[in-house]
Amino acid sequence: MSYRIGVDVGGTFTDLMLFDEESGRYWRHKTPSTPHDPSEAVLAGIAAICQQAGIAPSQVAQIMHGTTVATNVILESKGARVGLVTTEGFKQILHLARSQTPGPLAGWMIMIKPEPPATLADTREVRERMSARGDPLTRPPEAVQRDVRYGLVSREKALNDYGVVLTDTLDIDMAATEAKRAELAAARGEIKGFDFGPPLEELLANAEAETGLPAPRKPQPVRWAMARAARRERIAQPVKQHEVTAD
């Protein structure tokens, strides 16, 4: 058996292709999709394309399946109301992205962002094993205690990583926990945010020292900005009037 079938289930049609690996022949078939149960169109299409090729479905060795139904739900915003559960500090992650990019003809390409699938009202933040900036000391002691009881975290890790002091009966010593967390925070220092690297001048100096070649020139004004200024200057100039006389 050297037959393979590929199935693509779309919102309107279900497309199938049957391929014979030995001869290289292939057959194609399109059938209306059945949104109430996509499998109905798949099974009907397999039966139809096998009949078209003159083979029995049992001769098919492999069926590969893909669908754009889920993609269409997102693109057309036709799905059910959904919520988003995200790490504390990332509640607006779906709402922040935006873009303004210099485009051709001295213009701008601006992304018109669609509404995200989950609104802010349906978004919930969860305090996880560390904060949005990577601080494990913000994890609730009760959550660390539960992890220790479930065997997910050792008492040593709870003490040294999360600053939670547990007794022999795995009860939380709150006073000792507060003192331990203060000690860990003081020893660690402030958690830095994004590291944008060294300044441009330092990068240029390092490149020249390592290669022995002159450092690249600093970025010059981009052409689109110069062209835009020149166009504005031309538009601001008065239009010359020419008289047309007949010979």
GROMACS .gro file of C-alpha atoms in nm:
model
  247
    1MET     CA    1   0.000   0.000   0.000
    2SER     CA    2   0.165   0.321  -0.118
    3TYR     CA    3  -0.124   0.564  -0.104
    4ARG     CA    4  -0.129   0.875   0.113
    5ILE     CA    5  -0.409   1.128   0.160
    6GLY     CA    6  -0.376   1.489   0.268
    7VAL     CA    7  -0.683   1.667   0.404
    8ASP     CA    8  -0.729   2.040   0.461
    9VAL     CA    9  -1.049   2.131   0.642
   10GLY     CA   10  -1.152   2.489   0.573
   11GLY     CA   11  -1.450   2.692   0.678
   12THR     CA   12  -1.621   2.657   0.338
   13PHE     CA   13  -1.459   2.360   0.163
   14THR     CA   14  -1.261   2.053   0.260
   15ASP     CA   15  -0.980   1.979   0.013
   16LEU     CA   16  -0.822   1.637  -0.031
   17MET     CA   17  -0.530   1.500  -0.230
   18LEU     CA   18  -0.455   1.132  -0.285
   19PHE     CA   19  -0.098   1.045  -0.383
   20ASP     CA   20   0.041   0.719  -0.518
   21GLU     CA   21   0.405   0.696  -0.409
   22GLU     CA   22   0.492   0.422  -0.659
   23SER     CA   23   0.357   0.579  -0.978
   24GLY     CA   24   0.365   0.946  -0.876
   25ARG     CA   25   0.001   0.994  -0.977
   26TYR     CA   26  -0.227   1.209  -0.767
   27TRP     CA   27  -0.597   1.290  -0.746
   28ARG     CA   28  -0.769   1.597  -0.600
   29HIS     CA   29  -1.117   1.639  -0.459
   30LYS     CA   30  -1.311   1.926  -0.302
   31THR     CA   31  -1.622   1.882  -0.094
   32PRO     CA   32  -1.832   2.128   0.113
   33SER     CA   33  -1.729   2.146   0.476
   34THR     CA   34  -1.970   2.049   0.751
   35PRO     CA   35  -1.919   2.304   1.033
   36HIS     CA   36  -2.148   2.119   1.275
   37ASP     CA   37  -1.914   1.816   1.250
   38PRO     CA   38  -1.601   1.859   1.031
   39SER     CA   39  -1.536   1.484   1.038
   40GLU     CA   40  -1.839   1.422   0.816
   41ALA     CA   41  -1.683   1.614   0.527
   42VAL     CA   42  -1.348   1.441   0.585
   43LEU     CA   43  -1.498   1.092   0.571
   44ALA     CA   44  -1.715   1.176   0.271
   45GLY     CA   45  -1.417   1.326   0.090
   46ILE     CA   46  -1.197   1.021   0.158
   47ALA     CA   47  -1.465   0.789   0.022
   48ALA     CA   48  -1.512   1.008  -0.286
   49ILE     CA   49  -1.143   1.047  -0.373
   50CYS     CA   50  -1.077   0.676  -0.325
   51GLN     CA   51  -1.365   0.597  -0.559
   52GLN     CA   52  -1.221   0.850  -0.806
   53ALA     CA   53  -0.884   0.669  -0.799
   54GLY     CA   54  -1.043   0.325  -0.809
   55ILE     CA   55  -0.900   0.204  -0.478
   56ALA     CA   56  -1.045   0.095  -0.146
   57PRO     CA   57  -0.997   0.317   0.162
   58SER     CA   58  -0.819   0.022   0.326
   59GLN     CA   59  -0.537   0.063   0.072
   60VAL     CA   60  -0.446   0.407   0.215
   61ALA     CA   61  -0.139   0.380   0.436
   62GLN     CA   62  -0.134   0.732   0.578
   63ILE     CA   63  -0.374   1.023   0.624
   64MET     CA   64  -0.236   1.371   0.701
   65HIS     CA   65  -0.481   1.623   0.837
   66GLY     CA   66  -0.474   1.997   0.878
   67THR     CA   67  -0.736   2.265   0.933
   68THR     CA   68  -0.782   2.639   0.921
   69VAL     CA   69  -1.102   2.631   1.125
   70ALA     CA   70  -0.931   2.750   1.442
   71THR     CA   71  -0.744   3.021   1.250
   72ASN     CA   72  -1.068   3.141   1.094
   73VAL     CA   73  -1.228   3.165   1.437
   74ILE     CA   74  -0.952   3.402   1.548
   75LEU     CA   75  -0.945   3.607   1.226
   76GLU     CA   76  -1.322   3.645   1.205
   77SER     CA   77  -1.374   3.687   1.581
   78LYS     CA   78  -1.657   3.436   1.577
   79GLY     CA   79  -1.550   3.223   1.868
   80ALA     CA   80  -1.691   3.207   2.217
   81ARG     CA   81  -1.602   3.457   2.486
   82VAL     CA   82  -1.262   3.364   2.624
   83GLY     CA   83  -1.042   3.476   2.909
   84LEU     CA   84  -0.667   3.507   2.953
   85VAL     CA   85  -0.471   3.392   3.257
   86THR     CA   86  -0.122   3.539   3.257
   87THR     CA   87   0.170   3.610   3.488
   88GLU     CA   88   0.124   3.899   3.726
   89GLY     CA   89   0.257   4.211   3.556
   90PHE     CA   90   0.163   4.099   3.201
   91LYS     CA   91  -0.209   4.180   3.208
   92GLN     CA   92  -0.191   4.419   2.910
   93ILE     CA   93   0.046   4.206   2.701
   94LEU     CA   94  -0.212   4.161   2.420
   95HIS     CA   95  -0.304   4.530   2.416
   96LEU     CA   96   0.037   4.697   2.405
   97ALA     CA   97   0.180   4.595   2.067
   98ARG     CA   98   0.176   4.868   1.808
   99SER     CA   99   0.389   4.972   1.514
  100GLN     CA  100   0.474   5.280   1.311
  101THR     CA  101   0.736   5.209   1.047
  102PRO     CA  102   0.885   5.447   0.789
  103GLY     CA  103   0.746   5.346   0.452
  104PRO     CA  104   0.796   5.431   0.086
  105LEU     CA  105   0.730   5.773  -0.065
  106ALA     CA  106   0.815   5.949   0.261
  107GLY     CA  107   0.510   5.795   0.427
  108TRP     CA  108   0.444   5.574   0.725
  109MET     CA  109   0.314   5.220   0.752
  110ILE     CA  110   0.087   5.202   1.056
  111MET     CA  111  -0.048   4.871   1.183
  112ILE     CA  112  -0.419   4.879   1.257
  113LYS     CA  113  -0.428   4.631   1.540
  114PRO     CA  114  -0.740   4.415   1.571
  115GLU     CA  115  -0.914   4.363   1.900
  116PRO     CA  116  -0.745   4.085   2.100
  117PRO     CA  117  -0.945   3.767   2.164
  118ALA     CA  118  -0.957   3.838   2.539
  119THR     CA  119  -1.053   4.177   2.679
  120LEU     CA  120  -0.890   4.334   2.983
  121ALA     CA  121  -1.208   4.266   3.178
  122ASP     CA  122  -1.163   3.895   3.107
  123THR     CA  123  -0.791   3.889   3.191
  124ARG     CA  124  -0.663   3.765   3.524
  125GLU     CA  125  -0.312   3.787   3.664
  126VAL     CA  126  -0.160   3.505   3.864
  127ARG     CA  127   0.130   3.541   4.104
  128GLU     CA  128   0.357   3.260   3.994
  129ARG     CA  129   0.691   3.126   4.114
  130MET     CA  130   0.847   3.464   4.047
  131SER     CA  131   0.741   3.816   3.957
  132ALA     CA  132   0.737   3.968   3.609
  133ARG     CA  133   1.094   4.083   3.672
  134GLY     CA  134   1.214   3.745   3.791
  135ASP     CA  135   1.191   3.792   4.168
  136PRO     CA  136   1.114   3.460   4.345
  137LEU     CA  137   1.068   3.635   4.679
  138THR     CA  138   0.724   3.761   4.574
  139ARG     CA  139   0.576   3.410   4.566
  140PRO     CA  140   0.322   3.370   4.847
  141PRO     CA  141   0.464   3.160   5.133
  142GLU     CA  142   0.147   2.949   5.130
  143ALA     CA  143   0.214   2.853   4.767
  144VAL     CA  144   0.572   2.754   4.849
  145GLN     CA  145   0.445   2.554   5.146
  146ARG     CA  146   0.202   2.369   4.918
  147ASP     CA  147   0.482   2.292   4.669
  148VAL     CA  148   0.694   2.145   4.948
  149ARG     CA  149   0.408   1.927   5.068
  150TYR     CA  150   0.349   1.801   4.713
  151GLY     CA  151   0.718   1.726   4.673
  152LEU     CA  152   0.768   1.986   4.399
  153VAL     CA  153   1.018   2.192   4.600
  154SER     CA  154   1.253   2.083   4.876
  155ARG     CA  155   1.269   2.256   5.213
  156GLU     CA  156   1.621   2.370   5.125
  157LYS     CA  157   1.502   2.533   4.802
  158ALA     CA  158   1.208   2.689   4.984
  159LEU     CA  159   1.450   2.848   5.229
  160ASN     CA  160   1.733   2.955   4.998
  161ASP     CA  161   1.540   3.042   4.680
  162TYR     CA  162   1.201   3.161   4.807
  163GLY     CA  163   1.299   3.270   5.157
  164VAL     CA  164   1.025   3.064   5.322
  165VAL     CA  165   1.108   2.911   5.661
  166LEU     CA  166   0.918   2.591   5.735
  167THR     CA  167   0.908   2.397   6.058
  168ASP     CA  168   0.952   2.021   6.087
  169THR     CA  169   0.575   1.986   6.048
  170LEU     CA  170   0.591   2.207   5.734
  171ASP     CA  171   0.416   2.499   5.901
  172ILE     CA  172   0.522   2.850   5.801
  173ASP     CA  173   0.726   3.056   6.046
  174MET     CA  174   0.612   3.400   5.925
  175ALA     CA  175   0.849   3.605   6.141
  176ALA     CA  176   1.149   3.401   6.030
  177THR     CA  177   1.025   3.410   5.670
  178GLU     CA  178   1.005   3.790   5.666
  179ALA     CA  179   1.354   3.814   5.815
  180LYS     CA  180   1.496   3.560   5.567
  181ARG     CA  181   1.341   3.737   5.268
  182ALA     CA  182   1.479   4.069   5.383
  183GLU     CA  183   1.821   3.909   5.418
  184LEU     CA  184   1.808   3.754   5.068
  185ALA     CA  185   1.686   4.077   4.911
  186ALA     CA  186   1.966   4.278   5.073
  187ALA     CA  187   2.232   4.028   4.964
  188ARG     CA  188   2.098   4.007   4.609
  189GLY     CA  189   2.053   4.376   4.547
  190GLU     CA  190   1.810   4.535   4.305
  191ILE     CA  191   1.684   4.325   4.017
  192LYS     CA  192   1.762   4.507   3.695
  193GLY     CA  193   1.513   4.539   3.415
  194PHE     CA  194   1.602   4.519   3.047
  195ASP     CA  195   1.970   4.523   2.956
  196PHE     CA  196   2.012   4.733   2.643
  197GLY     CA  197   2.385   4.671   2.633
  198PRO     CA  198   2.668   4.926   2.621
  199PRO     CA  199   2.624   5.265   2.453
  200LEU     CA  200   2.704   5.313   2.083
  201GLU     CA  201   3.031   5.497   2.152
  202GLU     CA  202   3.161   5.201   2.353
  203LEU     CA  203   3.061   4.954   2.084
  204LEU     CA  204   3.242   5.157   1.816
  205ALA     CA  205   3.555   5.187   2.029
  206ASN     CA  206   3.560   4.814   2.100
  207ALA     CA  207   3.513   4.731   1.732
  208GLU     CA  208   3.805   4.954   1.632
  209ALA     CA  209   4.028   4.810   1.906
  210GLU     CA  210   3.949   4.448   1.819
  211THR     CA  211   3.973   4.474   1.440
  212GLY     CA  212   4.230   4.751   1.395
  213LEU     CA  213   4.001   4.905   1.134
  214PRO     CA  214   3.836   5.246   1.151
  215ALA     CA  215   3.511   5.234   1.342
  216PRO     CA  216   3.193   5.259   1.135
  217ARG     CA  217   3.043   5.602   1.100
  218LYS     CA  218   2.755   5.695   1.322
  219PRO     CA  219   2.412   5.652   1.165
  220GLN     CA  220   2.327   5.931   0.925
  221PRO     CA  221   1.978   6.078   0.864
  222VAL     CA  222   1.779   5.827   0.666
  223ARG     CA  223   1.691   5.905   0.306
  224TRP     CA  224   1.317   5.899   0.355
  225ALA     CA  225   1.335   6.189   0.603
  226MET     CA  226   1.552   6.396   0.365
  227ALA     CA  227   1.318   6.322   0.075
  228ARG     CA  228   1.019   6.422   0.284
  229ALA     CA  229   1.179   6.755   0.377
  230ALA     CA  230   1.267   6.824   0.012
  231ARG     CA  231   0.911   6.746  -0.095
  232ARG     CA  232   0.768   6.984   0.164
  233GLU     CA  233   1.004   7.256   0.040
  234ARG     CA  234   0.888   7.206  -0.320
  235ILE     CA  235   0.524   7.218  -0.217
  236ALA     CA  236   0.580   7.542  -0.027
  237GLN     CA  237   0.720   7.720  -0.335
  238PRO     CA  238   0.468   7.927  -0.537
  239VAL     CA  239   0.360   7.789  -0.871
  240LYS     CA  240   0.499   7.983  -1.167
  241GLN     CA  241   0.245   8.118  -1.415
  242HIS     CA  242   0.316   8.079  -1.786
  243GLU     CA  243   0.134   8.268  -2.062
  244VAL     CA  244   0.038   8.076  -2.372
  245THR     CA  245   0.012   8.282  -2.692
  246ALA     CA  246  -0.111   8.169  -3.030
  247ASP     CA  247   0.112   8.225  -3.331
   0.00000   0.00000   0.00000
